[in-house]
One Martini backbone bead per residue (centre of mass of N, CA, C, O) as a GRO file, in nm:
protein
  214
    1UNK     BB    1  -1.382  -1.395   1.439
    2UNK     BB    2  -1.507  -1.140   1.316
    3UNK     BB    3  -1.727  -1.046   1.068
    4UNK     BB    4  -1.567  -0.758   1.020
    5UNK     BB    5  -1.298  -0.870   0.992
    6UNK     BB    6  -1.344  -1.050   0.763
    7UNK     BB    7  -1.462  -0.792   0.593
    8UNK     BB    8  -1.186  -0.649   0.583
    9UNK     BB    9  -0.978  -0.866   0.438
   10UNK     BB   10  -1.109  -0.891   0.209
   11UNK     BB   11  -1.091  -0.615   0.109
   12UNK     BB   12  -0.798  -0.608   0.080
   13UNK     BB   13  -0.768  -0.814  -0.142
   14UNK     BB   14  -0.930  -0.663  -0.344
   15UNK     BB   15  -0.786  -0.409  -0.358
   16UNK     BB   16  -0.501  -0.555  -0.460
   17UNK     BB   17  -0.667  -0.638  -0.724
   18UNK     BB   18  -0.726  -0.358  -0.834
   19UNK     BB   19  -0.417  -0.247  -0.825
   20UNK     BB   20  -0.342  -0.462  -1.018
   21UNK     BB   21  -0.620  -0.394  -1.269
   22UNK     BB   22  -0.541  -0.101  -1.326
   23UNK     BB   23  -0.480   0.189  -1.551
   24UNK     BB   24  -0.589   0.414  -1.357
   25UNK     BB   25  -0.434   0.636  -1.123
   26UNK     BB   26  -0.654   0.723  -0.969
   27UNK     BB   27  -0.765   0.453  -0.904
   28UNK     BB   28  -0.551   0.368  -0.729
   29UNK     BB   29  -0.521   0.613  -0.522
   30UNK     BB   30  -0.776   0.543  -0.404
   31UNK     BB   31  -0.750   0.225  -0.301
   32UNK     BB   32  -0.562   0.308  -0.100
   33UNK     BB   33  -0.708   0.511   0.046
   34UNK     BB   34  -0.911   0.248   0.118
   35UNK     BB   35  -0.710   0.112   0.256
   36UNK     BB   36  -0.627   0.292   0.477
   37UNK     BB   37  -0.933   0.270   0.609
   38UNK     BB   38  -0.897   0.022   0.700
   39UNK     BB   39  -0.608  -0.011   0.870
   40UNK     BB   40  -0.747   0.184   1.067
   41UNK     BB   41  -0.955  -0.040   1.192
   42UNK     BB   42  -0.820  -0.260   1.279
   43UNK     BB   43  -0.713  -0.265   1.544
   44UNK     BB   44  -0.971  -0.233   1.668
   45UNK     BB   45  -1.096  -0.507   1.581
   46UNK     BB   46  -0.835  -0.701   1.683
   47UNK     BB   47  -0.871  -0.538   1.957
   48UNK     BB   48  -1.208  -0.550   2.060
   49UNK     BB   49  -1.121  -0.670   2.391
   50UNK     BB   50  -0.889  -0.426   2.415
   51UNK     BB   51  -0.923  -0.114   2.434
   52UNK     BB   52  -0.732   0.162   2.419
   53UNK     BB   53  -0.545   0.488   2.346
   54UNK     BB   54  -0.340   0.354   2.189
   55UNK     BB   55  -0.504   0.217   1.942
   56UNK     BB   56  -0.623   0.477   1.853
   57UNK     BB   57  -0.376   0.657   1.776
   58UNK     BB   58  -0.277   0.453   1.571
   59UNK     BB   59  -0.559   0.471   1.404
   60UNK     BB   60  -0.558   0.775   1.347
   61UNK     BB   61  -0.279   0.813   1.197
   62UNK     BB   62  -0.294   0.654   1.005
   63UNK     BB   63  -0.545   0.733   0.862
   64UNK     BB   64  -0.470   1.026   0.810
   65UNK     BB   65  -0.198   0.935   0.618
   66UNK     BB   66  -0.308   0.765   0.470
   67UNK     BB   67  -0.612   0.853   0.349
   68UNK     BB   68  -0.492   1.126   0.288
   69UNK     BB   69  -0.178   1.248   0.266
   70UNK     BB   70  -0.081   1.016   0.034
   71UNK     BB   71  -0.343   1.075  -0.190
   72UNK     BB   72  -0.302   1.389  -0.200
   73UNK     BB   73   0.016   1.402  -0.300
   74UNK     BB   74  -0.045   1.232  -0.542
   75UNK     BB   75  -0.258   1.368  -0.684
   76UNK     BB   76  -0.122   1.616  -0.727
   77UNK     BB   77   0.141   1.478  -0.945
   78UNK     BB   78  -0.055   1.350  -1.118
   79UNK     BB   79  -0.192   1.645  -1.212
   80UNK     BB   80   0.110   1.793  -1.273
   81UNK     BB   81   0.180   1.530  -1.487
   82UNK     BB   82  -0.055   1.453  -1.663
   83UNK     BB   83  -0.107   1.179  -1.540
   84UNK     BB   84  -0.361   0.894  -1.628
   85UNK     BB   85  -0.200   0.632  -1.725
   86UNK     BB   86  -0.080   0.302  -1.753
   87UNK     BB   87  -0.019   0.186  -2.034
   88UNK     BB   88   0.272   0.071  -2.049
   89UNK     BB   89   0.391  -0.208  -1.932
   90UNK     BB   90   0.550  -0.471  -1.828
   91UNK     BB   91   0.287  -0.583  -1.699
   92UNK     BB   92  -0.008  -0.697  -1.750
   93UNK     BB   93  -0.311  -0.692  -1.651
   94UNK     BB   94  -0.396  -1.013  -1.668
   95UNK     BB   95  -0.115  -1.089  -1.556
   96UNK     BB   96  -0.107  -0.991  -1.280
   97UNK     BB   97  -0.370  -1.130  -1.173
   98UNK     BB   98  -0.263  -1.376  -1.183
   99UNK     BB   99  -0.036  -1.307  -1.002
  100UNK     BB  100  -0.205  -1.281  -0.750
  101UNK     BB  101  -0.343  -1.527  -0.700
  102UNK     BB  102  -0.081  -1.667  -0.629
  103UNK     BB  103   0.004  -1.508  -0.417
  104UNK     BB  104  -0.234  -1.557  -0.240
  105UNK     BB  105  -0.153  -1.877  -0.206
  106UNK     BB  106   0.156  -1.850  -0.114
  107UNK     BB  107   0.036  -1.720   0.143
  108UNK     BB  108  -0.146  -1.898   0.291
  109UNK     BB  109   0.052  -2.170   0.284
  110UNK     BB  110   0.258  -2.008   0.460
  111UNK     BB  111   0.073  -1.906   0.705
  112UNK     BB  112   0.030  -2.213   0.797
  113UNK     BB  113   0.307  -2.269   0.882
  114UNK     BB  114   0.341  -2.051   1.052
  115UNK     BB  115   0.419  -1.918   1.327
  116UNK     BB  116   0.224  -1.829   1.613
  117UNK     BB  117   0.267  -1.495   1.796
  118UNK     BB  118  -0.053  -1.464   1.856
  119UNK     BB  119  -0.342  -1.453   1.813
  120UNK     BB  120  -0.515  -1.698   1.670
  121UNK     BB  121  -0.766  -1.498   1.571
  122UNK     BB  122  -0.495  -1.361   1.372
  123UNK     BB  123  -0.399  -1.551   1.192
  124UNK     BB  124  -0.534  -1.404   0.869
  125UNK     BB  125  -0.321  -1.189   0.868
  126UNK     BB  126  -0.042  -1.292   0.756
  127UNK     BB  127  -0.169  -1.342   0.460
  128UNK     BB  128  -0.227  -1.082   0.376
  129UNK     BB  129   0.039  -0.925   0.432
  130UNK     BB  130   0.211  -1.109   0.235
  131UNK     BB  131   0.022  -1.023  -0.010
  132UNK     BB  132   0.075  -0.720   0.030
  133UNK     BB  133   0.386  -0.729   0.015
  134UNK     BB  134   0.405  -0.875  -0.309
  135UNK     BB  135   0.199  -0.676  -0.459
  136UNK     BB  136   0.436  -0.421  -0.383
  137UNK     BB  137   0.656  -0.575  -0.563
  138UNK     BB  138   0.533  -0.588  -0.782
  139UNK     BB  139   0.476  -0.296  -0.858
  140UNK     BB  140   0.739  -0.181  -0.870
  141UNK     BB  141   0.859  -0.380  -1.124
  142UNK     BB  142   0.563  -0.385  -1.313
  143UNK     BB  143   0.617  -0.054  -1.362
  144UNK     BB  144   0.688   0.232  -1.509
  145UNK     BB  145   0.569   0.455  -1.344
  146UNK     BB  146   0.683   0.646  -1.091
  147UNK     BB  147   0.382   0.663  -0.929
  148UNK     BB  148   0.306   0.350  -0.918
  149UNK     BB  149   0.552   0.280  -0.764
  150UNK     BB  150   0.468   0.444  -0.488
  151UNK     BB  151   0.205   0.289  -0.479
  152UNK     BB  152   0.364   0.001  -0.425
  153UNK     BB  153   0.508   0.112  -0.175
  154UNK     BB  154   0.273   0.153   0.007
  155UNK     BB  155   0.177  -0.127   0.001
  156UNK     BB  156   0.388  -0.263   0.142
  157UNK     BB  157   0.363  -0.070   0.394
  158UNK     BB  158   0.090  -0.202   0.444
  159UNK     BB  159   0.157  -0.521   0.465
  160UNK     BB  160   0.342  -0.438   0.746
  161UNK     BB  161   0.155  -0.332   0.897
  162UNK     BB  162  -0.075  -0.544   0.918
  163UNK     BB  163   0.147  -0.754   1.037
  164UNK     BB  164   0.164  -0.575   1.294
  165UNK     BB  165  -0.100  -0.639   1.382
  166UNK     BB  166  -0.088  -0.916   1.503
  167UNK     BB  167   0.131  -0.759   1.700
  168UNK     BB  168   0.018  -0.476   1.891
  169UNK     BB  169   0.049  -0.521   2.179
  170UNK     BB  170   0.360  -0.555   2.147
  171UNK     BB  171   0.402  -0.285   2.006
  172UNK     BB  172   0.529   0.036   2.007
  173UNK     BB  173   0.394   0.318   1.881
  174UNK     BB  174   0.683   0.459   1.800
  175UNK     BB  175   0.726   0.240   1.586
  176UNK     BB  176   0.465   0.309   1.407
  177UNK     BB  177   0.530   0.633   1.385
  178UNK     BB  178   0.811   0.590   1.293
  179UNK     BB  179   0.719   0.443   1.010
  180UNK     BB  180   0.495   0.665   0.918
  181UNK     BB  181   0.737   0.880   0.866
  182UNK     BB  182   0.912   0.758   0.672
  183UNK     BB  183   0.683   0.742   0.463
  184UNK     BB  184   0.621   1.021   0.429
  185UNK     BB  185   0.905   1.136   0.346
  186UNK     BB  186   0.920   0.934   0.083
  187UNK     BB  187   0.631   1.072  -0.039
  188UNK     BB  188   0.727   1.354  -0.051
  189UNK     BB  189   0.985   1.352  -0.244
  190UNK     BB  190   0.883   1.197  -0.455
  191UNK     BB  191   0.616   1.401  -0.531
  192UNK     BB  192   0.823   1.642  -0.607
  193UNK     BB  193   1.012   1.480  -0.814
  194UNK     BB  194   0.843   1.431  -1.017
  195UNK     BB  195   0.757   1.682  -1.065
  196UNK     BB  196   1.028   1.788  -1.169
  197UNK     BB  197   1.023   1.595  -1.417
  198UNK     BB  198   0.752   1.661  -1.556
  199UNK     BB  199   0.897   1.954  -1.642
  200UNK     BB  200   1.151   1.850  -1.796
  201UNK     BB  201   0.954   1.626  -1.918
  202UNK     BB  202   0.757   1.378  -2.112
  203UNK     BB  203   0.776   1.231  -1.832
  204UNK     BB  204   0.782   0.924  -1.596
  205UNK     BB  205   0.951   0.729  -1.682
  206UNK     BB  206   1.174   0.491  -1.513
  207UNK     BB  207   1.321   0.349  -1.757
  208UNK     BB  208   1.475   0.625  -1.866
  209UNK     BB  209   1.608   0.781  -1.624
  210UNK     BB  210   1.908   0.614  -1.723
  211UNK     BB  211   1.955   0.809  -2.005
  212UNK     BB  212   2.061   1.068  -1.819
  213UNK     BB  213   2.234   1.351  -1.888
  214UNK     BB  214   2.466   1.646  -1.819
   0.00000   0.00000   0.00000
């Protein structure tokens, strides 16, 4: 494995303890954003002794939808609900970072164990993926804010995206641009829904959103 590809791994690792450990929502979405052009490099890297058509136009779709455009969506959404930080979780940040640690450990644990169906030398790419889509249900479950929950679905997403790249020379492009659009779509709705709850009411927490009557 080469050394870039393995400070890459690592910055993926820092960013999910980043995204798990911020408090306010602008640097979680800059942390995510930062996070897609990591993702957007990998399968250069993983794949950098055979690179094809297919690999760059790969990598170019993802930078730019991850990093850019699901980034921008978010801001936007951010700035029109006018929330800076994610206040009162349901679990704290410090107990979040504890929970991350763990999931990184129950990641590697399991990454050893499961069966490489890929280049051996990417074998690190499984916890790595593991830990990704961990943390994104994490985020999910643990934040109240509806903006912070839609940012655990993007880490979620990049998870499995990661997960696909250690196996990317077996998979089809359309299934990746294919899911990519589904994602988009999905972020594109969310940040939509978002703008106009906080127009009509003076929230976004999610757990609120069950008391809304006709």
């Amino acid at each position: 494995m080469s050394f870039w590809l393995e400070a890459l791994i690592v910055l993926v690792v820092l960013s999910n303890l980043r995204v798990l450990g911020a408090s306010r929502i602008d640097a979680c979405v800059r942390t995510v954003a930062f996070q897609g052009v990591l993702l957007g490099l990998l399968p250069l890297l993983a794949h950098s002794d055979a690179l094809t058509v297919r690999l760059f136009l790969q990598a170019g779709a993802s930078t730019f939808i991850k990093a850019l455009v699901f980034p921008w969506l978010l801001g936007r959404a951010v700035r029109e609900a006018g929330v800076q930080r994610e206040t009162d979780p349901f679990v704290s940040y410090t107990a979040s970072l504890a929970a991350g640690i763990l999931f990184l450990a129950v990641a590697l644990w399991l990454g050893a164990r499961l069966p490489s169906a890929g280049a051996e030398e990417l074998r690190l790419l499984v916890p790595v993926a593991l830990f990704t889509i961990l943390v994104g249900l994490f985020i999910i479950v643990a934040r109240r804010k509806a903006v912070t929950q839609v940012l655990g679905y993007l880490v979620l997403e990049n998870g499995i995206y990661t997960f696909g790249m250690a196996f990317a020379e077996k998979q089809p492009l359309l299934v990746e641009l294919g899911i990519l659009l589904d994602v988009f779509v999905a972020v594109f709705v969310m940040g939509i829904t978002i703008y106009h709850i906080s127009r009509e009411f003076d929230h976004i927490d999610a757990d609120r959103l069950s008391e809304l009557r006709d």
